Short mmCIF file of C-alpha atoms and ligand atoms in Angstrom, two decimals:
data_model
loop_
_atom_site.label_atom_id
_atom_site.label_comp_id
_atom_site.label_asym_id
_atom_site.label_seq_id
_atom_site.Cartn_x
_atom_site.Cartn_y
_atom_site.Cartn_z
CA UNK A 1 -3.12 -0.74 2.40
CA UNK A 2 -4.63 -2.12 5.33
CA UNK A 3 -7.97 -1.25 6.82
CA UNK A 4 -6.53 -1.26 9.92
CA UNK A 5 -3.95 1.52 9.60
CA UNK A 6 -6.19 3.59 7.92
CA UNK A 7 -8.56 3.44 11.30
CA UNK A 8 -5.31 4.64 13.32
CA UNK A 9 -4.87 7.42 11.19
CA UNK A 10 -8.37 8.53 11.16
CA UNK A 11 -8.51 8.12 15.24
CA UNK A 12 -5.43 10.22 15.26
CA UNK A 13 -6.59 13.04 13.16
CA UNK A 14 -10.31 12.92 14.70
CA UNK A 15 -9.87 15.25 17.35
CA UNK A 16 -7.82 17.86 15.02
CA UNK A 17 -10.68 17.82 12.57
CA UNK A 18 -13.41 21.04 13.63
CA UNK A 19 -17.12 19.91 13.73
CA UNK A 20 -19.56 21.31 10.89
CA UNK A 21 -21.30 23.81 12.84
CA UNK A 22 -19.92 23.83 16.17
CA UNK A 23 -18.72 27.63 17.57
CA UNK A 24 -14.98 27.45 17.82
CA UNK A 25 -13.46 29.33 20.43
CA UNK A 26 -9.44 28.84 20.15
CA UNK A 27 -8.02 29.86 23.21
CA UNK A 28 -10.26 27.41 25.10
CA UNK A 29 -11.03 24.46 22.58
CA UNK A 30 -7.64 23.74 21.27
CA UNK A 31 -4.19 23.14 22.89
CA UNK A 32 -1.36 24.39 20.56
CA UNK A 33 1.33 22.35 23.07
CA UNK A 34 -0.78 18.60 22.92
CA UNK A 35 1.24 15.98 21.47
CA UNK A 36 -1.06 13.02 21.74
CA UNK A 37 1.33 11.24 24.26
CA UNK A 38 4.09 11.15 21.41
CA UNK A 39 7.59 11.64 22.17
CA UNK A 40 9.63 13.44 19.62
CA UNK A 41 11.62 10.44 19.25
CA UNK A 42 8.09 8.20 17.93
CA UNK A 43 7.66 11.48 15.80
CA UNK A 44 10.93 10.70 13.48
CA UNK A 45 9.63 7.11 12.49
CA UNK A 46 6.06 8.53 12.00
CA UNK A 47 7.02 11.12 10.15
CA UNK A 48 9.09 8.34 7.67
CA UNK A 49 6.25 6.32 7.57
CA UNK A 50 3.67 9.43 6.62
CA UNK A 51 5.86 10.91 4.15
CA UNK A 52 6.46 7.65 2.17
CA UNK A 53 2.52 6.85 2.29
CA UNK A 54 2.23 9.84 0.46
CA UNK A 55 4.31 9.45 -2.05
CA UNK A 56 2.88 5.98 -3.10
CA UNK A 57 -0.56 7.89 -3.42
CA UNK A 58 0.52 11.00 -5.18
CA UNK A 59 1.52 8.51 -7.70
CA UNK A 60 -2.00 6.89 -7.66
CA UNK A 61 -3.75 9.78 -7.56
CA UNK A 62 -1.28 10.81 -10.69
CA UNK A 63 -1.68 8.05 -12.70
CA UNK A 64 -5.57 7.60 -12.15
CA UNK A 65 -5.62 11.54 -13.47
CA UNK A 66 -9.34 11.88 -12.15
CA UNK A 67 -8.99 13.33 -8.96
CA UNK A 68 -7.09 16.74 -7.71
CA UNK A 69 -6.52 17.57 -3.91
CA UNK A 70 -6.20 21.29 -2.78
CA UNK A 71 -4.35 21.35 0.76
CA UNK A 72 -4.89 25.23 2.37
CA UNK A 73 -2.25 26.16 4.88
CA UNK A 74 -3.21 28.98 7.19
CA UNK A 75 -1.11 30.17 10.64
CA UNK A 76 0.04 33.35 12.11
CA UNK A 77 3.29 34.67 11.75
CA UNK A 78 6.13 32.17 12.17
CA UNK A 79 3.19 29.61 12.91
CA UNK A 80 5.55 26.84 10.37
CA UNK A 81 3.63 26.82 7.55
CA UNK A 82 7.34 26.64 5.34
CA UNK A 83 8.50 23.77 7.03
CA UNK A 84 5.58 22.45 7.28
CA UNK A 85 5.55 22.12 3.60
CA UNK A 86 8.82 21.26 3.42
CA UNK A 87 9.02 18.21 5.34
CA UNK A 88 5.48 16.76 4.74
CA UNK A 89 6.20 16.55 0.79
CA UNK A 90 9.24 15.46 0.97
CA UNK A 91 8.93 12.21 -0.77
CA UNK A 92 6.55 13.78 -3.15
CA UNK A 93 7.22 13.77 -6.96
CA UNK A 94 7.52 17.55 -7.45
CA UNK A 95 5.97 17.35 -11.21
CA UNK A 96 2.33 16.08 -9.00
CA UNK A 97 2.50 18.67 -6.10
CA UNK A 98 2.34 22.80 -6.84
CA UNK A 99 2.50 25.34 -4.49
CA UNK A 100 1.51 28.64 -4.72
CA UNK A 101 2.46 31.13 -1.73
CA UNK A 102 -0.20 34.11 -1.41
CA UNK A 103 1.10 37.76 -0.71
CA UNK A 104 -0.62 41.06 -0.92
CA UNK A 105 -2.85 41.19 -3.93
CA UNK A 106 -1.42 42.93 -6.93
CA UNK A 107 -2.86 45.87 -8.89
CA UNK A 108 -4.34 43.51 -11.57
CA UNK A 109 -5.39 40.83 -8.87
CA UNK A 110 -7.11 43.68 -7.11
CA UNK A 111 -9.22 44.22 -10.26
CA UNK A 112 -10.90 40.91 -9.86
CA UNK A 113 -13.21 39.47 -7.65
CA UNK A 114 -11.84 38.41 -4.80
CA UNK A 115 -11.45 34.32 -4.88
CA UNK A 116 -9.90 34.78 -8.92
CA UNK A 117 -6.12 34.95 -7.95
CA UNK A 118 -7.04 31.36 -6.08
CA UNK A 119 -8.99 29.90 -8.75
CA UNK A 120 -6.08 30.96 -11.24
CA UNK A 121 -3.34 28.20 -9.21
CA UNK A 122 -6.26 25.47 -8.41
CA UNK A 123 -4.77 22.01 -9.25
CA UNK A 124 -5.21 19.51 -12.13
CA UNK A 125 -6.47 16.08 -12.15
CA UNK A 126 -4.24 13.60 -10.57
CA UNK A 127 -2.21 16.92 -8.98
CA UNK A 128 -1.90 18.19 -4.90
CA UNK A 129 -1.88 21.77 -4.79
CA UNK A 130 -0.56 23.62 -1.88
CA UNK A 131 -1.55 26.85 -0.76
CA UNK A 132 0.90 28.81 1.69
CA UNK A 133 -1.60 30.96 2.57
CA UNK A 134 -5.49 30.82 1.25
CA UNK A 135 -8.69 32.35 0.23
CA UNK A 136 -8.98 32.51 3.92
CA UNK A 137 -7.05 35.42 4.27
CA UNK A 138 -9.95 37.08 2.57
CA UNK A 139 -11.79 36.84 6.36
CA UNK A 140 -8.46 36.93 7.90
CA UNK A 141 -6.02 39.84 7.14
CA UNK A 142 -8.37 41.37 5.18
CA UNK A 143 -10.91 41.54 8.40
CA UNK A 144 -8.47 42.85 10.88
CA UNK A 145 -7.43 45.41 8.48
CA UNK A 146 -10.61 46.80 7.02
CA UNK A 147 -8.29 49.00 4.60
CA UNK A 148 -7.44 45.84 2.41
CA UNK A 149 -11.32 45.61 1.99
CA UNK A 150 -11.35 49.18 0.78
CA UNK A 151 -8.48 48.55 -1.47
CA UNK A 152 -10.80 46.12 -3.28
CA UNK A 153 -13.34 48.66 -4.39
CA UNK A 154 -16.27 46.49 -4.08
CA UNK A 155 -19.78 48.35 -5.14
CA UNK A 156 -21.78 49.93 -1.65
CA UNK A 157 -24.33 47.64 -1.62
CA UNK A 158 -21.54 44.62 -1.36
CA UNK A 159 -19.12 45.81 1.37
CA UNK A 160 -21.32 46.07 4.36
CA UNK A 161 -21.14 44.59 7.51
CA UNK A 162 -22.59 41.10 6.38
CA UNK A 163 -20.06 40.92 4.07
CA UNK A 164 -18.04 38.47 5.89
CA UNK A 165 -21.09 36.34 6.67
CA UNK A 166 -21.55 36.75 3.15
CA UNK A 167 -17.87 35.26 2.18
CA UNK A 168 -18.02 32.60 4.16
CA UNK A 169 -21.14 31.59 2.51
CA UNK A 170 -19.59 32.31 -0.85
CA UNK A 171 -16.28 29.86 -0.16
CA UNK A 172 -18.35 27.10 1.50
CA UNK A 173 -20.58 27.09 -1.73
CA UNK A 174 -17.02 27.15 -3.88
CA UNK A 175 -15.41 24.14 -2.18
CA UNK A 176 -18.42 22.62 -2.17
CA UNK A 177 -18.29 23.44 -6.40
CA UNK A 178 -14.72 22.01 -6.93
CA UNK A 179 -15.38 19.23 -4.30
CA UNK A 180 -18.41 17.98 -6.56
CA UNK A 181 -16.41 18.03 -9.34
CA UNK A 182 -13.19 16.34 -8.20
CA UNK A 183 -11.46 18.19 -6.11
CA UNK A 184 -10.88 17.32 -2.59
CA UNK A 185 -10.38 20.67 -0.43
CA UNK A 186 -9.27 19.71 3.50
CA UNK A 187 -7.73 23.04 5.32
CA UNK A 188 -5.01 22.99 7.99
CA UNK A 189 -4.92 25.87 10.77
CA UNK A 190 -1.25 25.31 12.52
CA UNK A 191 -2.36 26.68 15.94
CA UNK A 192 0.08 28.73 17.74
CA UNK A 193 0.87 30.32 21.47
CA UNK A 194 1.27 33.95 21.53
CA UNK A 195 4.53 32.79 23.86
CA UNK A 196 6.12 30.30 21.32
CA UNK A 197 5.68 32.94 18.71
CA UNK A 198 7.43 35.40 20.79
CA UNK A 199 10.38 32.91 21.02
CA UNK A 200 10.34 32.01 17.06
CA UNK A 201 10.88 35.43 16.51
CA UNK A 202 13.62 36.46 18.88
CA UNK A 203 15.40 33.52 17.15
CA UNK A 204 15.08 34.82 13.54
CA UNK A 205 16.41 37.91 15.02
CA UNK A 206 19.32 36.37 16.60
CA UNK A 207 19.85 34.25 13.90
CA UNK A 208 21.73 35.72 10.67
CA UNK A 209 20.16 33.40 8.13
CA UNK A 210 16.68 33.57 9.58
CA UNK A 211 16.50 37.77 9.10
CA UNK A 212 15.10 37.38 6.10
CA UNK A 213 11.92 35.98 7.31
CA UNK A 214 11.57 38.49 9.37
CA UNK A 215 10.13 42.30 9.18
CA UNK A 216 8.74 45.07 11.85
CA UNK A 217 5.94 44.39 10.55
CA UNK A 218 5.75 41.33 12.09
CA UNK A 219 5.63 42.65 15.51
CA UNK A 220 2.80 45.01 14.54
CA UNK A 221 0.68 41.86 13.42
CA UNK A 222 1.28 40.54 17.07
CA UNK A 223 -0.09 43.16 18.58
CA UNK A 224 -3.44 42.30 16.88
CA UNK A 225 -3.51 39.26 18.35
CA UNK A 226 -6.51 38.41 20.29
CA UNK A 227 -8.05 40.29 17.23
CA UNK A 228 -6.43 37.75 15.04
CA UNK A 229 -7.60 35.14 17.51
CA UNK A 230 -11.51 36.54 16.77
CA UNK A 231 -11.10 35.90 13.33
CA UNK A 232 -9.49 32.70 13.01
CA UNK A 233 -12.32 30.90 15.73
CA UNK A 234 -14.68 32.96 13.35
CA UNK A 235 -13.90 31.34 10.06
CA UNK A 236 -12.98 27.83 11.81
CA UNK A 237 -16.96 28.34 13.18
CA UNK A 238 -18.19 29.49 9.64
CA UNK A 239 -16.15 26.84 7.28
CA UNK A 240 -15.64 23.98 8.80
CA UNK A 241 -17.68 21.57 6.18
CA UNK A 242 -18.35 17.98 6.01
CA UNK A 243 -17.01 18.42 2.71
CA UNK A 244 -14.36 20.32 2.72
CA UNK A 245 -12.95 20.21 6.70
CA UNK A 246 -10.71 22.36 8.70
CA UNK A 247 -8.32 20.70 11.13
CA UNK A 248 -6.64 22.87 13.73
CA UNK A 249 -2.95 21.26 13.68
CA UNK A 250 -1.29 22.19 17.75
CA UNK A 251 1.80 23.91 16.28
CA UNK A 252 3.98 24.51 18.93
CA UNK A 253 5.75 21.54 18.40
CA UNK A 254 7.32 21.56 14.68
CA UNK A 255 7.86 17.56 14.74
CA UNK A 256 4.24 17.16 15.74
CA UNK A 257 3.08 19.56 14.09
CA UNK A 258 4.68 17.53 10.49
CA UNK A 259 2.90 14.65 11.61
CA UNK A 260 -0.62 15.60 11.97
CA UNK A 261 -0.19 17.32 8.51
CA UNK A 262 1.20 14.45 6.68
CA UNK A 263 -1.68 12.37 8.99
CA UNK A 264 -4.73 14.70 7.48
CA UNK A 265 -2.94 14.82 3.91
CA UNK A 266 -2.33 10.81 3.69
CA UNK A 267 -6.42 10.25 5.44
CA UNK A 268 -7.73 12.37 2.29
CA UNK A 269 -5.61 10.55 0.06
CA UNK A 270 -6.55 7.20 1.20
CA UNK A 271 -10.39 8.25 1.06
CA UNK A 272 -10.25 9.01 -2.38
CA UNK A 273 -8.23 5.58 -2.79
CA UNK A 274 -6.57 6.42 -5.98
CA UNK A 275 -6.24 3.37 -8.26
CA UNK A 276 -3.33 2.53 -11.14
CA UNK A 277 -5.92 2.39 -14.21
CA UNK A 278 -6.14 -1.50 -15.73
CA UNK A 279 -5.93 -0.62 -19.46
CA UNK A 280 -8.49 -3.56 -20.20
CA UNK A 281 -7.76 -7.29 -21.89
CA UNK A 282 -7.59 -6.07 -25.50
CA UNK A 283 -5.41 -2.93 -24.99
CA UNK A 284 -3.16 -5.73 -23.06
CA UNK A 285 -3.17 -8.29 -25.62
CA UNK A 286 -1.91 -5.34 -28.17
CA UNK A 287 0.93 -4.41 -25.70
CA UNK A 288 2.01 -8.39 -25.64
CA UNK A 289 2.26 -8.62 -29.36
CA UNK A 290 4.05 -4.97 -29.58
CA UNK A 291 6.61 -6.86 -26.98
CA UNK A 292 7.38 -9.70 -29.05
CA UNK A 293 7.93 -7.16 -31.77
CA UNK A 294 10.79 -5.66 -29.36
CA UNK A 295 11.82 -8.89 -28.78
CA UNK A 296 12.75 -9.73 -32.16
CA UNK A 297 14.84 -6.38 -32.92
CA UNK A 298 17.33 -7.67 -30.52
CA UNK A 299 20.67 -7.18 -32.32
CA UNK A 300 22.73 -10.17 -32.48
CA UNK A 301 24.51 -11.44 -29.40
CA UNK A 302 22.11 -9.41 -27.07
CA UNK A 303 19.48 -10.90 -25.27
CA UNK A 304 15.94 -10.32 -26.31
CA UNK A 305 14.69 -8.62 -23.05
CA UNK A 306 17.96 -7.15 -21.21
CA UNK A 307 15.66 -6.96 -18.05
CA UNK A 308 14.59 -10.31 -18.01
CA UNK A 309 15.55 -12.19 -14.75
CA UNK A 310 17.77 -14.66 -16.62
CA UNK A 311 19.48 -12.18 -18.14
CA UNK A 312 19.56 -10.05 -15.48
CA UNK A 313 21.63 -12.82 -13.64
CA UNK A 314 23.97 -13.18 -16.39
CA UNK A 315 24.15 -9.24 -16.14
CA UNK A 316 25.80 -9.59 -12.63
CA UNK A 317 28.98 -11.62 -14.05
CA UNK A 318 29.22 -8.64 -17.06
CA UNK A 319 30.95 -5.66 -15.04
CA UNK A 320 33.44 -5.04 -17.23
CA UNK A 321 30.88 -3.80 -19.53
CA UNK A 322 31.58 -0.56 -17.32
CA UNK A 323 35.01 -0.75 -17.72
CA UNK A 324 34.99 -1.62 -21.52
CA UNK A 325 33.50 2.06 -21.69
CA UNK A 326 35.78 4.19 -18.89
CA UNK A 327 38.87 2.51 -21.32
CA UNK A 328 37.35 3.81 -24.36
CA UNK A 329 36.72 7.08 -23.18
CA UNK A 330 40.61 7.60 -21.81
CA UNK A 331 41.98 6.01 -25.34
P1 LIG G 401 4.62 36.22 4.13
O1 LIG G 401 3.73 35.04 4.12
O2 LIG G 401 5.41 36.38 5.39
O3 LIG G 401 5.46 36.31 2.91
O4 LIG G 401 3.70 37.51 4.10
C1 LIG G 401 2.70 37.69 3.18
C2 LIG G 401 1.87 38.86 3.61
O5 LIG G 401 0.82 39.04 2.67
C3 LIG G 401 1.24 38.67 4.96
O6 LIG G 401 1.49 39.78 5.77
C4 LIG G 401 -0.24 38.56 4.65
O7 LIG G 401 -1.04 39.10 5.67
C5 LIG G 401 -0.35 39.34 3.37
N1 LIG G 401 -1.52 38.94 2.60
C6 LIG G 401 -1.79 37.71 2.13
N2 LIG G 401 -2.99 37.70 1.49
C7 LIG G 401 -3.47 38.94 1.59
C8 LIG G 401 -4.67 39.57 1.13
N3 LIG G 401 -5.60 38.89 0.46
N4 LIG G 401 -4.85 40.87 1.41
C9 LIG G 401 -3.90 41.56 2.08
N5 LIG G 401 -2.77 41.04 2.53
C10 LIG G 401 -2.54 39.74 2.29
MG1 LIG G 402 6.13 36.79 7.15
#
């Protein structure tokens, strides 16, 4: 990989990426309609290019087996977060990626402390774990809606008015845990306009196979907005770590909107700079003589390694080894 394209993708992420400690305001700090200059057109090939980058390091990162990479998704209502996911892992090997989507808590998640349903789908060495939704909406949903606090029947002396402060604390401190011991946590906020919402929504009412992903409810969260708005620039002010980073994605734009993910995804990747593991001289001198071994089981007429170049070449000329079988099969 070359030093040099991992300095473009760095530049291009940079401004995304929120400052450790600065005071987020959305509304005025980020644009959910910039595009860097791109052209939807440029997007396609970048998109290609990001998706296939991350497929040759989710194989590194597999095969090394040392490090795990937790991506959080967060967004409003209709803010992309599916396709998002869809697009951007792609290319992926689905037996290294997992994702786990986040709903209301259940009864029995309820009767745990609050970051245990999120520990529970955390991923393995060498595995990228998606979350469609996050801890985060812990200060999110659960902060606009003070019920879903009470729901969680914390003791009186933990569910006062610091307790947000507190939480933030509490899931800095935890990425900062699983980030010490392996696992890279980077958080992606697709940023939204109240008006494009209001247009992705009349089109999964107009549209018969996009009802489903959408409820009344819906509508009611809109009309929390600027109180939404308050909470997200709240947590992007509180969480925002050098180790574990939020990067506010402008998500107005779905094709740009891919690309910045895939951009942030493929920069952690390449940070961590997963390597095939090199089983050593002695463990290679043992898989030699095992080959040789193979080589002599060849039964007779065949050659001793079919995928050997020269036979390989005299493979071409042997097509009607295909045919051979097709006849056998109708006889
Ligand atoms: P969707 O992503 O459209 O399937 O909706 C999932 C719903 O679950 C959203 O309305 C979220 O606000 C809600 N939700 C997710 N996590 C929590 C939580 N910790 N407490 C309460 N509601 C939540
Ligand atoms: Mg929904």
């Amino acid at each position: 990989m070359s030093d040099e394209r991992a300095e473009r993708i760095a530049d291009f992420i940079e401004p995304l990426r929120v400052k450790p400690g600065s005071r987020v305001h959305l509304g005025r700090d980020f644009d959910p309609r910039f595009k860097a200059g791109l052209k939807k057109r440029d997007g396609v090939e970048l998109l290609r290019t990001g998706v296939s980058l991350l497929a040759e390091y989710q194989d590194r990162l597999a095969a090394q087996d040392t490090y795990g990479v937790l991506l959080c998704l967060q967004a409003i209502d209709a803010g992309g977060k599916d396709g998002t996911i869809r697009h951007v892992m792609s290319g992926v090997n689905p037996q290294g990626v997992k994702v786990s989507s986040f709903k209301v808590p259940s009864a029995e998640e309820l009767d745990h402390d609050y970051l245990w349903r999120y520990a529970c789908r955390l991923p393995t060495r060498g595995e990228i774990a998606i979350f469609n939704r996050s801890h985060y909406e812990e200060v999110l949903v659960v902060r606009v809606h003070p019920e879903n606090l009470a729901r969680q029947r914390l003791p009186e002396e933990s569910s006062g008015p610091d307790v947000w402060d507190r939480r933030y604390r509490e899931i800095n401190r935890w990425e900062r845990y699983l980030t010490d011991n392996g696992f890279k946590v980077l958080k992606i906020f697709l940023n939204l306009s109240e008006e494009e919402q209001r247009a992705r929504f009349l089109k999964r009412i107009d549209r018969p196979e996009k009802n489903w992903k959408f409820s009344a409810a819906d509508v009611l969260e809109r009309r929390r907005w600027d109180d939404y708005q308050d909470a997200f620039s709240a947590m992007l002010s509180a969480t925002s770590t050098k180790w574990a980073p939020w990067y506010v994605v402008p998500a107005d734009r779905k094709w740009f909107a891919r690309i910045c993910a895939a951009a942030v995804l493929v920069h952690t990747l390449m940070d961590i700079d997963p390597q095939y593991p090199d089983v050593g001289d002695e463990a290679r001198q043992a898989l030699l003589a095992t080959r040789r071994d193979l080589e002599r089981e060849a039964p007779a007429g065949a050659p001793a390694d079919p995928y050997s170049e020269s036979a390989s070449r005299r493979h071409g000329k042997k097509k009607h080894g295909k045919k051979k079988h097709r006849k056998h099969k109708r006889g």
